[in-house]
Tab-separated table of C-alpha atoms in Angstrom:
chain	number	residue	atom	x	y	z
A	15	UNK	CA	26.606	-108.642	38.840
A	16	UNK	CA	26.304	-106.978	35.289
A	17	UNK	CA	28.728	-104.157	34.404
A	18	UNK	CA	25.670	-101.946	34.500
A	19	UNK	CA	24.780	-102.913	38.030
A	20	UNK	CA	28.336	-102.340	39.124
A	21	UNK	CA	28.289	-98.860	37.579
A	22	UNK	CA	25.087	-98.073	39.299
A	23	UNK	CA	26.263	-99.068	42.719
A	24	UNK	CA	29.658	-97.008	42.220
A	25	UNK	CA	27.572	-93.965	41.311
A	26	UNK	CA	25.396	-94.353	44.387
A	27	UNK	CA	28.528	-94.617	46.637
A	28	UNK	CA	30.008	-91.579	45.071
A	29	UNK	CA	26.661	-89.472	45.518
A	30	UNK	CA	26.788	-90.617	49.248
A	31	UNK	CA	30.305	-89.543	49.679
A	32	UNK	CA	29.816	-86.135	48.061
A	33	UNK	CA	26.555	-85.504	50.202
A	34	UNK	CA	28.584	-86.120	53.341
A	35	UNK	CA	31.515	-84.015	52.318
A	36	UNK	CA	28.939	-81.305	51.511
A	37	UNK	CA	27.361	-81.452	54.922
A	38	UNK	CA	30.666	-81.257	56.610
A	39	UNK	CA	31.726	-78.174	54.692
A	40	UNK	CA	28.480	-76.360	55.266
A	41	UNK	CA	28.869	-77.282	59.193
A	42	UNK	CA	32.379	-75.863	58.965
A	43	UNK	CA	31.241	-72.583	57.292
A	44	UNK	CA	28.483	-72.148	59.849
A	45	UNK	CA	30.932	-72.586	62.577
A	46	UNK	CA	33.304	-70.267	61.236
A	47	UNK	CA	30.572	-67.723	60.695
A	48	UNK	CA	29.726	-68.098	64.304
A	49	UNK	CA	33.238	-67.780	65.362
A	50	UNK	CA	33.756	-64.612	63.262
A	51	UNK	CA	30.667	-62.825	64.671
A	52	UNK	CA	31.555	-59.680	66.546
A	53	UNK	CA	29.549	-58.119	69.136
A	54	UNK	CA	29.326	-54.340	69.195
A	55	UNK	CA	28.801	-52.211	72.273
A	56	UNK	CA	25.838	-49.922	72.188
A	57	UNK	CA	27.769	-46.844	72.697
A	58	UNK	CA	29.666	-47.546	69.366
A	59	UNK	CA	26.451	-47.201	67.400
A	60	UNK	CA	25.465	-43.614	66.324
A	61	UNK	CA	22.188	-43.368	67.913
A	62	UNK	CA	18.904	-43.220	65.965
A	63	UNK	CA	17.888	-39.903	67.440
A	64	UNK	CA	18.644	-36.651	65.253
A	65	UNK	CA	18.730	-33.199	66.679
A	66	UNK	CA	15.636	-31.227	67.292
A	67	UNK	CA	15.120	-27.498	66.681
A	68	UNK	CA	15.215	-26.928	70.246
A	69	UNK	CA	18.515	-28.960	70.876
A	70	UNK	CA	20.228	-27.281	67.913
A	71	UNK	CA	19.308	-23.757	69.156
A	72	UNK	CA	20.525	-24.499	72.557
A	73	UNK	CA	24.091	-25.334	71.298
A	74	UNK	CA	26.807	-22.625	71.214
A	75	UNK	CA	29.077	-22.536	68.138
A	76	UNK	CA	31.995	-23.365	70.308
A	77	UNK	CA	30.330	-26.354	71.620
A	78	UNK	CA	29.595	-27.642	67.948
A	79	UNK	CA	33.136	-27.092	66.992
A	80	UNK	CA	34.199	-29.277	70.113
A	81	UNK	CA	31.681	-31.936	68.950
A	82	UNK	CA	33.459	-31.958	65.551
A	83	UNK	CA	36.863	-32.206	66.972
A	84	UNK	CA	35.858	-34.931	69.418
A	85	UNK	CA	34.358	-36.814	66.628
A	86	UNK	CA	37.534	-36.510	64.557
A	87	UNK	CA	39.547	-37.867	67.500
A	88	UNK	CA	37.245	-40.909	67.723
A	89	UNK	CA	37.704	-41.482	63.698
A	90	UNK	CA	41.476	-41.268	63.992
A	91	UNK	CA	41.531	-43.592	66.936
A	92	UNK	CA	39.505	-46.178	64.991
A	93	UNK	CA	36.338	-45.882	66.823
A	94	UNK	CA	33.706	-47.725	64.830
A	95	UNK	CA	31.184	-45.660	62.833
A	96	UNK	CA	28.084	-47.758	63.132
A	97	UNK	CA	24.949	-46.238	62.291
A	98	UNK	CA	21.209	-47.086	62.690
A	99	UNK	CA	20.520	-45.698	59.401
A	100	UNK	CA	16.829	-47.069	59.255
A	101	UNK	CA	15.975	-45.320	62.549
A	102	UNK	CA	17.951	-42.067	61.490
A	103	UNK	CA	16.106	-41.949	58.189
A	104	UNK	CA	12.752	-42.221	59.776
A	105	UNK	CA	13.724	-39.597	62.346
A	106	UNK	CA	15.266	-37.101	59.905
A	107	UNK	CA	12.422	-37.222	57.635
A	108	UNK	CA	10.414	-35.063	59.922
A	109	UNK	CA	12.995	-32.099	59.562
A	110	UNK	CA	16.709	-31.337	59.839
A	111	UNK	CA	18.608	-29.439	62.232
A	112	UNK	CA	22.419	-30.345	61.529
A	113	UNK	CA	25.179	-29.043	63.900
A	114	UNK	CA	27.311	-27.517	61.196
A	115	UNK	CA	28.044	-27.248	57.528
A	116	UNK	CA	31.213	-28.400	55.900
A	117	UNK	CA	32.493	-27.028	52.664
A	118	UNK	CA	34.739	-30.013	51.606
A	119	UNK	CA	36.714	-30.866	48.495
A	120	UNK	CA	35.145	-33.141	45.902
A	121	UNK	CA	37.844	-35.897	46.804
A	122	UNK	CA	36.458	-39.375	47.252
A	123	UNK	CA	39.168	-40.041	49.958
A	124	UNK	CA	37.599	-37.657	52.439
A	125	UNK	CA	34.371	-39.176	53.791
A	126	UNK	CA	33.095	-36.041	55.760
A	127	UNK	CA	30.364	-37.686	57.741
A	128	UNK	CA	32.819	-40.524	58.844
A	129	UNK	CA	35.748	-37.997	59.378
A	130	UNK	CA	33.767	-36.366	62.151
A	131	UNK	CA	32.081	-39.630	63.392
A	132	UNK	CA	28.633	-38.185	62.488
A	133	UNK	CA	25.555	-39.658	60.802
A	134	UNK	CA	22.430	-38.675	58.904
A	135	UNK	CA	20.937	-35.364	59.921
A	136	UNK	CA	24.203	-34.268	61.704
A	137	UNK	CA	25.833	-32.107	59.281
A	138	UNK	CA	25.295	-30.412	55.889
A	139	UNK	CA	28.148	-31.145	53.526
A	140	UNK	CA	28.893	-29.022	50.313
A	141	UNK	CA	31.329	-30.474	47.988
A	142	UNK	CA	33.196	-28.977	45.153
A	143	UNK	CA	36.672	-29.446	43.811
A	144	UNK	CA	39.150	-27.345	45.856
A	145	UNK	CA	36.607	-26.459	48.354
A	146	UNK	CA	36.151	-23.122	46.436
A	147	UNK	CA	33.635	-20.452	47.190
A	148	UNK	CA	31.129	-19.106	44.487
A	149	UNK	CA	27.591	-17.752	44.491
A	150	UNK	CA	25.987	-21.148	44.699
A	151	UNK	CA	28.129	-22.212	47.598
A	152	UNK	CA	27.305	-19.117	49.500
A	153	UNK	CA	23.789	-19.594	48.999
A	154	UNK	CA	24.060	-22.999	50.263
A	155	UNK	CA	26.046	-21.846	53.400
A	156	UNK	CA	23.462	-19.221	54.053
A	157	UNK	CA	20.577	-21.635	53.769
A	158	UNK	CA	22.523	-23.985	56.294
A	159	UNK	CA	23.076	-21.347	58.899
A	160	UNK	CA	20.509	-18.639	58.377
A	161	UNK	CA	17.451	-20.731	57.582
A	162	UNK	CA	18.366	-24.189	58.973
A	163	UNK	CA	20.314	-22.908	62.021
A	164	UNK	CA	23.763	-24.620	61.907
A	165	UNK	CA	26.271	-23.093	64.173
A	166	UNK	CA	29.644	-23.781	62.337
A	167	UNK	CA	30.797	-23.410	58.864
A	168	UNK	CA	34.010	-25.423	58.354
A	169	UNK	CA	36.049	-25.131	55.320
A	170	UNK	CA	37.947	-28.345	54.782
A	171	UNK	CA	40.931	-28.717	52.698
A	172	UNK	CA	43.090	-31.780	52.429
A	173	UNK	CA	46.494	-33.073	51.608
A	174	UNK	CA	47.447	-34.359	48.025
A	175	UNK	CA	44.548	-32.202	46.555
A	176	UNK	CA	44.310	-32.675	42.796
A	177	UNK	CA	42.716	-29.288	42.376
A	178	UNK	CA	45.532	-27.575	44.352
A	179	UNK	CA	48.032	-29.475	41.983
A	180	UNK	CA	46.259	-28.376	38.800
A	181	UNK	CA	46.057	-24.812	39.982
A	182	UNK	CA	49.661	-24.759	40.769
A	183	UNK	CA	50.396	-26.197	37.365
A	184	UNK	CA	47.908	-23.739	35.757
A	185	UNK	CA	46.042	-26.387	33.933
A	186	UNK	CA	43.798	-25.235	31.133
A	187	UNK	CA	40.847	-27.746	30.371
A	188	UNK	CA	37.248	-26.924	29.737
A	189	UNK	CA	35.118	-25.734	32.710
A	190	UNK	CA	38.033	-26.802	34.961
A	191	UNK	CA	39.876	-23.676	33.907
A	192	UNK	CA	37.458	-21.069	35.643
A	193	UNK	CA	37.126	-23.454	38.644
A	194	UNK	CA	41.087	-23.398	39.117
A	195	UNK	CA	40.975	-19.604	38.597
A	196	UNK	CA	39.339	-19.463	42.008
A	197	UNK	CA	42.259	-21.315	43.643
A	198	UNK	CA	45.002	-19.334	41.706
A	199	UNK	CA	45.095	-16.391	44.241
A	200	UNK	CA	46.181	-18.877	46.885
A	201	UNK	CA	49.112	-19.905	44.710
A	202	UNK	CA	49.966	-16.053	44.017
A	203	UNK	CA	49.868	-15.468	47.759
A	204	UNK	CA	52.436	-18.061	48.545
A	205	UNK	CA	55.103	-16.265	46.469
A	206	UNK	CA	56.907	-15.863	49.716
A	207	UNK	CA	57.229	-19.641	50.198
A	208	UNK	CA	60.897	-20.661	50.803
A	209	UNK	CA	61.681	-23.643	48.509
A	210	UNK	CA	60.792	-25.184	45.324
A	211	UNK	CA	57.393	-23.705	44.131
A	212	UNK	CA	56.126	-26.709	42.124
A	213	UNK	CA	53.562	-29.375	42.667
A	214	UNK	CA	56.373	-31.978	42.880
A	215	UNK	CA	57.237	-30.245	46.327
A	216	UNK	CA	54.864	-31.679	49.120
A	217	UNK	CA	55.562	-28.901	51.553
A	218	UNK	CA	54.735	-26.313	48.851
A	219	UNK	CA	51.449	-28.272	48.067
A	220	UNK	CA	50.688	-28.099	51.692
A	221	UNK	CA	51.270	-24.414	52.078
A	222	UNK	CA	49.044	-23.583	49.016
A	223	UNK	CA	46.441	-25.818	50.372
A	224	UNK	CA	46.338	-23.857	53.634
A	225	UNK	CA	46.338	-20.682	51.736
A	226	UNK	CA	43.421	-21.845	49.704
A	227	UNK	CA	41.420	-22.537	52.848
A	228	UNK	CA	42.184	-19.199	54.314
A	229	UNK	CA	41.093	-17.718	50.814
A	230	UNK	CA	37.629	-19.547	51.087
A	231	UNK	CA	37.067	-18.477	54.540
A	232	UNK	CA	37.911	-14.877	53.602
A	233	UNK	CA	35.636	-15.060	50.544
A	234	UNK	CA	32.670	-16.349	52.753
A	235	UNK	CA	33.067	-13.168	55.049
A	236	UNK	CA	33.695	-10.789	52.174
A	237	UNK	CA	30.881	-12.033	49.839
A	238	UNK	CA	28.169	-12.851	52.334
A	239	UNK	CA	26.980	-9.993	54.560
A	240	UNK	CA	24.512	-12.367	56.138
A	241	UNK	CA	27.164	-14.857	57.412
A	242	UNK	CA	29.548	-12.098	58.258
A	243	UNK	CA	27.062	-10.415	60.464
A	244	UNK	CA	25.877	-13.734	61.924
A	245	UNK	CA	29.678	-14.410	62.947
A	246	UNK	CA	30.029	-10.857	64.369
A	247	UNK	CA	26.997	-11.462	66.501
A	248	UNK	CA	28.323	-14.686	67.862
A	249	UNK	CA	25.812	-16.934	66.032
A	250	UNK	CA	28.052	-18.903	64.133
A	251	UNK	CA	31.928	-19.744	63.745
A	252	UNK	CA	33.491	-19.581	60.351
A	253	UNK	CA	36.793	-21.817	60.693
A	254	UNK	CA	39.173	-23.615	58.339
A	255	UNK	CA	41.070	-26.809	58.648
A	256	UNK	CA	42.983	-29.363	56.778
A	257	UNK	CA	42.537	-33.057	56.585
A	258	UNK	CA	45.704	-35.183	56.800
A	259	UNK	CA	45.324	-38.084	54.326
A	260	UNK	CA	47.976	-40.159	56.178
A	261	UNK	CA	46.463	-40.014	59.522
A	262	UNK	CA	42.852	-39.089	59.112
A	263	UNK	CA	43.377	-36.143	61.531
A	264	UNK	CA	41.734	-32.748	60.853
A	265	UNK	CA	44.096	-29.964	61.900
A	266	UNK	CA	42.037	-26.992	63.124
A	267	UNK	CA	45.079	-24.691	62.831
A	268	UNK	CA	43.238	-21.706	60.935
């Protein structure tokens, strides 16, 4: 046998060995994928059905608040937030009748729908750094409640808020400056805090965060006659809460 024939036979043997090994690896990968498959109970999936106008209208504000609290409990306990998004998109395209509107901070670490274990069409979310209130936010809240029938306005602050820190530090930077000016009253109203009044003090940061939530709730009532009247008539609730970054729990203490 010539050297050329020997090399050809050797090449064929190597190709056969590589083909066999590739087949084994593929089979092992497929077997691993099967072993890694996880079944999901249907009750873990947020249903495709979104609220109708009639269902939304029948809900009392207290009931809606209880739904949000229960959803947050499920989130904290690690319940899967599995959504049938395709079905929900089709359902919601016919109209929207959300339970509530959440005024949240811009922070990416606070995924509002997940935090309350909700899906498409369940809640309005207005996001702005420091969950502050201005004319545009008020208009959005009025639309959510007066026009679209939401039953709860929830102002949601959170721990370790960069906007709160910047307001405490009195940062001056472009358009951030007038935004922080809307948080500064919460800093000034915290003058009676006992302890170091700097952004390095986590307890002081938390205190100012709570004061800022209260400030936003107060601003909603003072600057929106529509929402104030709706609350007085029992049509809506306006409440404040703080999201705990460490646990995921929303503390509805305000």
